[in-house]
XYZ file of N, CA, C and O in Angstrom:
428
model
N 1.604 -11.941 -13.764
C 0.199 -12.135 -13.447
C -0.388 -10.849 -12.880
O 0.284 -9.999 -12.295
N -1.748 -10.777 -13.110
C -2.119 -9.163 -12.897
C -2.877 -9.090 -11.765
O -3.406 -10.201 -11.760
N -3.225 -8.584 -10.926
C -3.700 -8.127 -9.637
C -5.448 -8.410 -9.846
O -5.915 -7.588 -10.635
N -6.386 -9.301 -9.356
C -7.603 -9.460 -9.393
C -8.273 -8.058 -8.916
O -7.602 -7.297 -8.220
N -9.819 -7.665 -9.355
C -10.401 -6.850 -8.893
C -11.072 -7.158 -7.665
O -11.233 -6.258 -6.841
N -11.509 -8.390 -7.427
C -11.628 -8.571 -6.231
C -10.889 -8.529 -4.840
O -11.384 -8.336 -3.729
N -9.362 -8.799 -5.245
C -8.350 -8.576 -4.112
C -8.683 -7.011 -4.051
O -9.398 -6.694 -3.100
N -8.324 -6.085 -4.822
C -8.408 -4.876 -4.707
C -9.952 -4.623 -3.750
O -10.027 -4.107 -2.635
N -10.760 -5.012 -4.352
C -12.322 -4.776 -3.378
C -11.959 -5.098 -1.683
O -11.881 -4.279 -0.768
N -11.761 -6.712 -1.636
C -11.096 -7.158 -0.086
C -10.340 -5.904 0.606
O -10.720 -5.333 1.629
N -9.132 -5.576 -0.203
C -8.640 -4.895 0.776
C -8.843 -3.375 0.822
O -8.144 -2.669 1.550
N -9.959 -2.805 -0.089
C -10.555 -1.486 -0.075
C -11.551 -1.708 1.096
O -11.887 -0.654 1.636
N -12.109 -2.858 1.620
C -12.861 -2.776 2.664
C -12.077 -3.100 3.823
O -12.632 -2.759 4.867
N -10.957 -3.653 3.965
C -10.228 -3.613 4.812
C -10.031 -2.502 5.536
O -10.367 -2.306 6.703
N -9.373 -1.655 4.667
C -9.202 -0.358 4.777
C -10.449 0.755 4.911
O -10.227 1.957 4.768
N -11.527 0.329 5.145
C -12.827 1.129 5.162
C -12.788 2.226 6.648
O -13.352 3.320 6.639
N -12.093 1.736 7.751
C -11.962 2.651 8.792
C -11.328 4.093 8.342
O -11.647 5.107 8.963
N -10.486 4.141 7.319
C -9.734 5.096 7.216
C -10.339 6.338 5.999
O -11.267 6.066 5.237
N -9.977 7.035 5.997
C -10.672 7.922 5.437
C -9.480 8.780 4.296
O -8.399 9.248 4.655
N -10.067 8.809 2.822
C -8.645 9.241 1.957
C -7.462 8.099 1.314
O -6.301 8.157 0.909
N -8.563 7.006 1.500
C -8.357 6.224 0.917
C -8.582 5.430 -0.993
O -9.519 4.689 -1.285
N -7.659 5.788 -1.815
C -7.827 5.977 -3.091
C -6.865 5.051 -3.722
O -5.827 4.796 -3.110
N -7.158 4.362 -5.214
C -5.959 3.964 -5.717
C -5.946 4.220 -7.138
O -6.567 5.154 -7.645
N -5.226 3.376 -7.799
C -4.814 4.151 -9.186
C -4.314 2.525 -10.098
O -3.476 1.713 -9.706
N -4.877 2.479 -10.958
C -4.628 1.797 -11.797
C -3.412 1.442 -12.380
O -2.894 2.386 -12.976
N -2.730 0.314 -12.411
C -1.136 0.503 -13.150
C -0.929 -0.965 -14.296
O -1.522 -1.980 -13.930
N -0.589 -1.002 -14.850
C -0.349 -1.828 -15.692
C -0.941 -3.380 -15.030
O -0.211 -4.358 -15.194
N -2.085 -3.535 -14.392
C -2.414 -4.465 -14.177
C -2.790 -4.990 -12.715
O -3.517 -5.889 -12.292
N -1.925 -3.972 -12.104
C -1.688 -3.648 -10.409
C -2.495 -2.615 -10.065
O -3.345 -2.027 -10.734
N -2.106 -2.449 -8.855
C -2.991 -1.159 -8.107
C -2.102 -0.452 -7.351
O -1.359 -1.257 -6.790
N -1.784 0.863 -7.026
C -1.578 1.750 -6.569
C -2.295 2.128 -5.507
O -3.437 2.565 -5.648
N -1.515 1.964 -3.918
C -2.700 2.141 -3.058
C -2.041 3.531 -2.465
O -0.860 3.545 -2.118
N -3.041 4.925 -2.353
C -2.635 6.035 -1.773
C -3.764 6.395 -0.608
O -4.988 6.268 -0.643
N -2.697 6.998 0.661
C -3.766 7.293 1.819
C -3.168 8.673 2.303
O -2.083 9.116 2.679
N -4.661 9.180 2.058
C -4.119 10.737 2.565
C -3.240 11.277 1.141
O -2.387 12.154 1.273
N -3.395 10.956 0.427
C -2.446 11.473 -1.147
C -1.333 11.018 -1.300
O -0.594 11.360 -2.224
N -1.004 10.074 -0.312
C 0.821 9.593 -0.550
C 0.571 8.412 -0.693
O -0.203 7.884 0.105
N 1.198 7.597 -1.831
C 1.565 6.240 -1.753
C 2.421 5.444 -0.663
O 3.618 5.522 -0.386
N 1.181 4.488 -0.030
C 1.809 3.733 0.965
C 1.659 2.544 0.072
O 0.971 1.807 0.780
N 1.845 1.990 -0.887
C 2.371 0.767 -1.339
C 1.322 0.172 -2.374
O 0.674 1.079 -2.895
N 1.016 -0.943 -2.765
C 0.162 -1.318 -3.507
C -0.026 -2.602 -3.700
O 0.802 -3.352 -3.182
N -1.259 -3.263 -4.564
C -1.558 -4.916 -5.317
C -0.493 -4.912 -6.156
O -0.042 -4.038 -6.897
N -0.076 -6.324 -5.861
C 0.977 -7.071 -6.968
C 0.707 -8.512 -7.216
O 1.074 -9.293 -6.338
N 0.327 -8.820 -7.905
C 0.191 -10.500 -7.925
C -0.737 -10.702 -6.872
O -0.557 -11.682 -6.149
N -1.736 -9.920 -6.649
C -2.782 -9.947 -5.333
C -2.146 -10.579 -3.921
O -2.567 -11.420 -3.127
N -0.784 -9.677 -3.998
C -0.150 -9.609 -2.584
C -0.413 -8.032 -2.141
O -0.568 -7.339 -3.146
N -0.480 -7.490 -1.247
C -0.568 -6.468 -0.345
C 0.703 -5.900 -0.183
O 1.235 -6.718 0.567
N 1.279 -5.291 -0.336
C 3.064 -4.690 -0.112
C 3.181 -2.750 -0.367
O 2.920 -1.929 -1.247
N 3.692 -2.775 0.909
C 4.002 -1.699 1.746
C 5.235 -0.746 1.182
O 6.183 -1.507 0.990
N 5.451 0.041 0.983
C 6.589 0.943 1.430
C 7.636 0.485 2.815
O 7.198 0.329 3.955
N 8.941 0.336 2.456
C 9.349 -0.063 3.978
C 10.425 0.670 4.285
O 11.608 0.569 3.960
N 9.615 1.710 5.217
C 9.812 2.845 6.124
C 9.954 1.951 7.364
O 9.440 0.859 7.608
N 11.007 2.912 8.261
C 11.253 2.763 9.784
C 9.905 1.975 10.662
O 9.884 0.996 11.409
N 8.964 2.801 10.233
C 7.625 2.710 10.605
C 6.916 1.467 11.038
O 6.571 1.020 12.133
N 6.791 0.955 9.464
C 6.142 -0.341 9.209
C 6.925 -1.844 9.505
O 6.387 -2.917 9.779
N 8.738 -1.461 9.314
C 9.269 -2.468 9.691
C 9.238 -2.511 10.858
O 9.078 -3.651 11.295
N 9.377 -1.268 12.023
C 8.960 -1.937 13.622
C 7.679 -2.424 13.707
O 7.514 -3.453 14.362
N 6.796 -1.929 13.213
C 4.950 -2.466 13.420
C 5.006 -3.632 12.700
O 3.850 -4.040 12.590
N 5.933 -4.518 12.045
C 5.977 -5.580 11.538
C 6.855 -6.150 11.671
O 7.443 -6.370 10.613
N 7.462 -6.696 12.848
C 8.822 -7.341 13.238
C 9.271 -8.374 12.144
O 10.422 -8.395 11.708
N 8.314 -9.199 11.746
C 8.495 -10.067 11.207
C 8.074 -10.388 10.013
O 7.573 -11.430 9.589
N 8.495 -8.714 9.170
C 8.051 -8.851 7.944
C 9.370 -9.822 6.734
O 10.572 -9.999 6.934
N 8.689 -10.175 5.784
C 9.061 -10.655 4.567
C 8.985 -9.063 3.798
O 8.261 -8.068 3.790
N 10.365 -9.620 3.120
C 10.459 -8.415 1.739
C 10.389 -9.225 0.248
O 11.080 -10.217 0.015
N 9.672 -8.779 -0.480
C 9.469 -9.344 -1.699
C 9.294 -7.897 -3.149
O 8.913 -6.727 -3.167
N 9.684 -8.622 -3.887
C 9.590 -7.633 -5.224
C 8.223 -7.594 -5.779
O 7.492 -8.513 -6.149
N 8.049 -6.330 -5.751
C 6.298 -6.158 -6.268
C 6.678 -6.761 -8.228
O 6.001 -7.617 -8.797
N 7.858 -6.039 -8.854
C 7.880 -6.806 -9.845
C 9.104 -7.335 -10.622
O 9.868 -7.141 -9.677
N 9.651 -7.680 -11.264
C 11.422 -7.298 -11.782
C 12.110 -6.138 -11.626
O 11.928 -5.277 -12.486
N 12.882 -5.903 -10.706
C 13.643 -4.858 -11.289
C 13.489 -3.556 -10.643
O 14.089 -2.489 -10.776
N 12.066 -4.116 -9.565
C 11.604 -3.021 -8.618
C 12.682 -3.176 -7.381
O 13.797 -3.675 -7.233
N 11.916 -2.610 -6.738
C 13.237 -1.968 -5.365
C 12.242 -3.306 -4.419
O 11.270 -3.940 -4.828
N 12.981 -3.387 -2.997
C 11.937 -4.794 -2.111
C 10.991 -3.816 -1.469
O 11.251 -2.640 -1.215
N 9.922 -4.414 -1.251
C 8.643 -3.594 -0.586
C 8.297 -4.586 0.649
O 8.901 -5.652 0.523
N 7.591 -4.530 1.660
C 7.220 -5.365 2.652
C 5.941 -5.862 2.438
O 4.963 -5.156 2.194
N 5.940 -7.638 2.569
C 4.663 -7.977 2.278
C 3.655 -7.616 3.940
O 4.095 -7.310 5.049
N 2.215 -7.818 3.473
C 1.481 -7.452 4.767
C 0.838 -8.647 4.586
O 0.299 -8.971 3.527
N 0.883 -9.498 5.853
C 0.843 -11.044 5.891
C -0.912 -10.757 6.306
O -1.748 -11.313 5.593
N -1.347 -9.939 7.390
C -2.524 -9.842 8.112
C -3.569 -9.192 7.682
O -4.296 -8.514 8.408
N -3.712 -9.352 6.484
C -4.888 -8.545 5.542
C -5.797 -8.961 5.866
O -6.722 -8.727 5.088
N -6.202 -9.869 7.226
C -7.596 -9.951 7.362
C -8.254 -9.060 8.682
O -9.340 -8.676 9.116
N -7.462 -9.038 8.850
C -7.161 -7.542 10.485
C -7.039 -6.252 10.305
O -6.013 -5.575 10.250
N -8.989 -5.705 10.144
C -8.696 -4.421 9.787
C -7.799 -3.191 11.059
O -7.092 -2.216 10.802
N -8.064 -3.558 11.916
C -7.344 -2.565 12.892
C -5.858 -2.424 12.977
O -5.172 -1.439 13.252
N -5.444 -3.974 12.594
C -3.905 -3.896 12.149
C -4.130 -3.310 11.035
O -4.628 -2.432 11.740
N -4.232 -2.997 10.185
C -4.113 -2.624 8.843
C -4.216 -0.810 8.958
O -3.443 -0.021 8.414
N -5.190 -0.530 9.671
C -5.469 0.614 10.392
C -4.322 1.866 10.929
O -4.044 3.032 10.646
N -3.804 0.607 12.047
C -2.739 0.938 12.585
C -1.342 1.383 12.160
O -0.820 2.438 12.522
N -0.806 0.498 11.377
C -0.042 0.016 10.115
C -0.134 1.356 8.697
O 0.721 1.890 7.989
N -0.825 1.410 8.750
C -1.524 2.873 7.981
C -0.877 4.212 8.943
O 0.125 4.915 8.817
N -1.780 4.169 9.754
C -1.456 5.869 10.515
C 0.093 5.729 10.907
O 0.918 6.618 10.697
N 0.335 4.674 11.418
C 2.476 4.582 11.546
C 2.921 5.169 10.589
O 3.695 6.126 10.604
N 2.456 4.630 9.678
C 3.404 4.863 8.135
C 3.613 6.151 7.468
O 4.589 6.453 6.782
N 2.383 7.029 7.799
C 1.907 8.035 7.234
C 2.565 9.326 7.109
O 2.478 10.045 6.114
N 3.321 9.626 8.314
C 4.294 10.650 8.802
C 5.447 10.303 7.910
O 5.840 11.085 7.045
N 5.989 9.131 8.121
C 7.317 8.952 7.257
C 7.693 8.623 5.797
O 8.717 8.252 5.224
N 6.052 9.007 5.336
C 6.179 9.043 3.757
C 6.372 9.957 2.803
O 5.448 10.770 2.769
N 7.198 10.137 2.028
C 7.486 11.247 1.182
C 6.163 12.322 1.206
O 5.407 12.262 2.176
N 5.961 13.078 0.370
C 5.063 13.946 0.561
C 4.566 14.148 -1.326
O 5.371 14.576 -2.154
N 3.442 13.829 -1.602
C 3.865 13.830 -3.381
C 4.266 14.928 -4.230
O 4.219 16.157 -4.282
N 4.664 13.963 -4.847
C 5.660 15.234 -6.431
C 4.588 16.214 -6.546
O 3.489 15.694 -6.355
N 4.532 17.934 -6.889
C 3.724 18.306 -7.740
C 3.925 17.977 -8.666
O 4.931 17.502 -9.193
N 2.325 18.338 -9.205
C 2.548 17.809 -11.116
C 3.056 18.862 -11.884
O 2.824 20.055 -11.685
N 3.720 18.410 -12.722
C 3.695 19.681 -13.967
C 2.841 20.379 -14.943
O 1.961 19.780 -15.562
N 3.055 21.486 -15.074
C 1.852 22.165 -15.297
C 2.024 21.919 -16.970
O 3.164 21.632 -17.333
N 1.209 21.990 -17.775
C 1.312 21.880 -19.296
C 1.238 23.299 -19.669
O 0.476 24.149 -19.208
N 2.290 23.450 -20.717
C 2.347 25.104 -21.382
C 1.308 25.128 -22.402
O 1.102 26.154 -23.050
């Protein structure tokens, strides 16, 4: 099942405090990047995280679920109606996320 555009809208305003906030289209899903690094994305219009050191202490009591077959477990984010948690949850995460690939250049 594919990720609604409206979930994506909800939680683009969720996220409205933050600034560098962008996503990316994927086979039906969404790709959510802050500050240029992927912190996680829409799946089945669930919310799911990267799960870094970070987010699992700022979420004691997270659930891990598969964004799809075959993927690695990601952390669901139960409180998508709490922008300041969401906020928060964000700037934690941010330090302990990879840093992105450069792209390759075309010859």
């Amino acid at each position: 099942m594919a990720s609604s555009k409206e979930y994506l809208d909800f939680i683009l305003e969720q996220l409205s405090e933050l600034e560098e906030i962008s996503y990316r289209a994927m086979m039906g899903e969404y790709i959510i990047y802050y500050r240029g690094k992927i912190i996680g994305g829409i799946y089945d219009d669930r919310f799911l995280v990267k799960p870094v050191k970070s987010a699992i202490a700022y979420m004691p009591n997270v659930e891990y679920e598969l964004p799809y077959e075959g993927a690695k477990e990601m952390l669901l984010v139960d409180d998508v109606d709490n922008k300041e948690y969401l906020t928060g949850l964000f700037n934690s995460m941010y330090d302990e996320l990879p840093a992105p690939k450069p792209k390759k250049k075309k010859l």
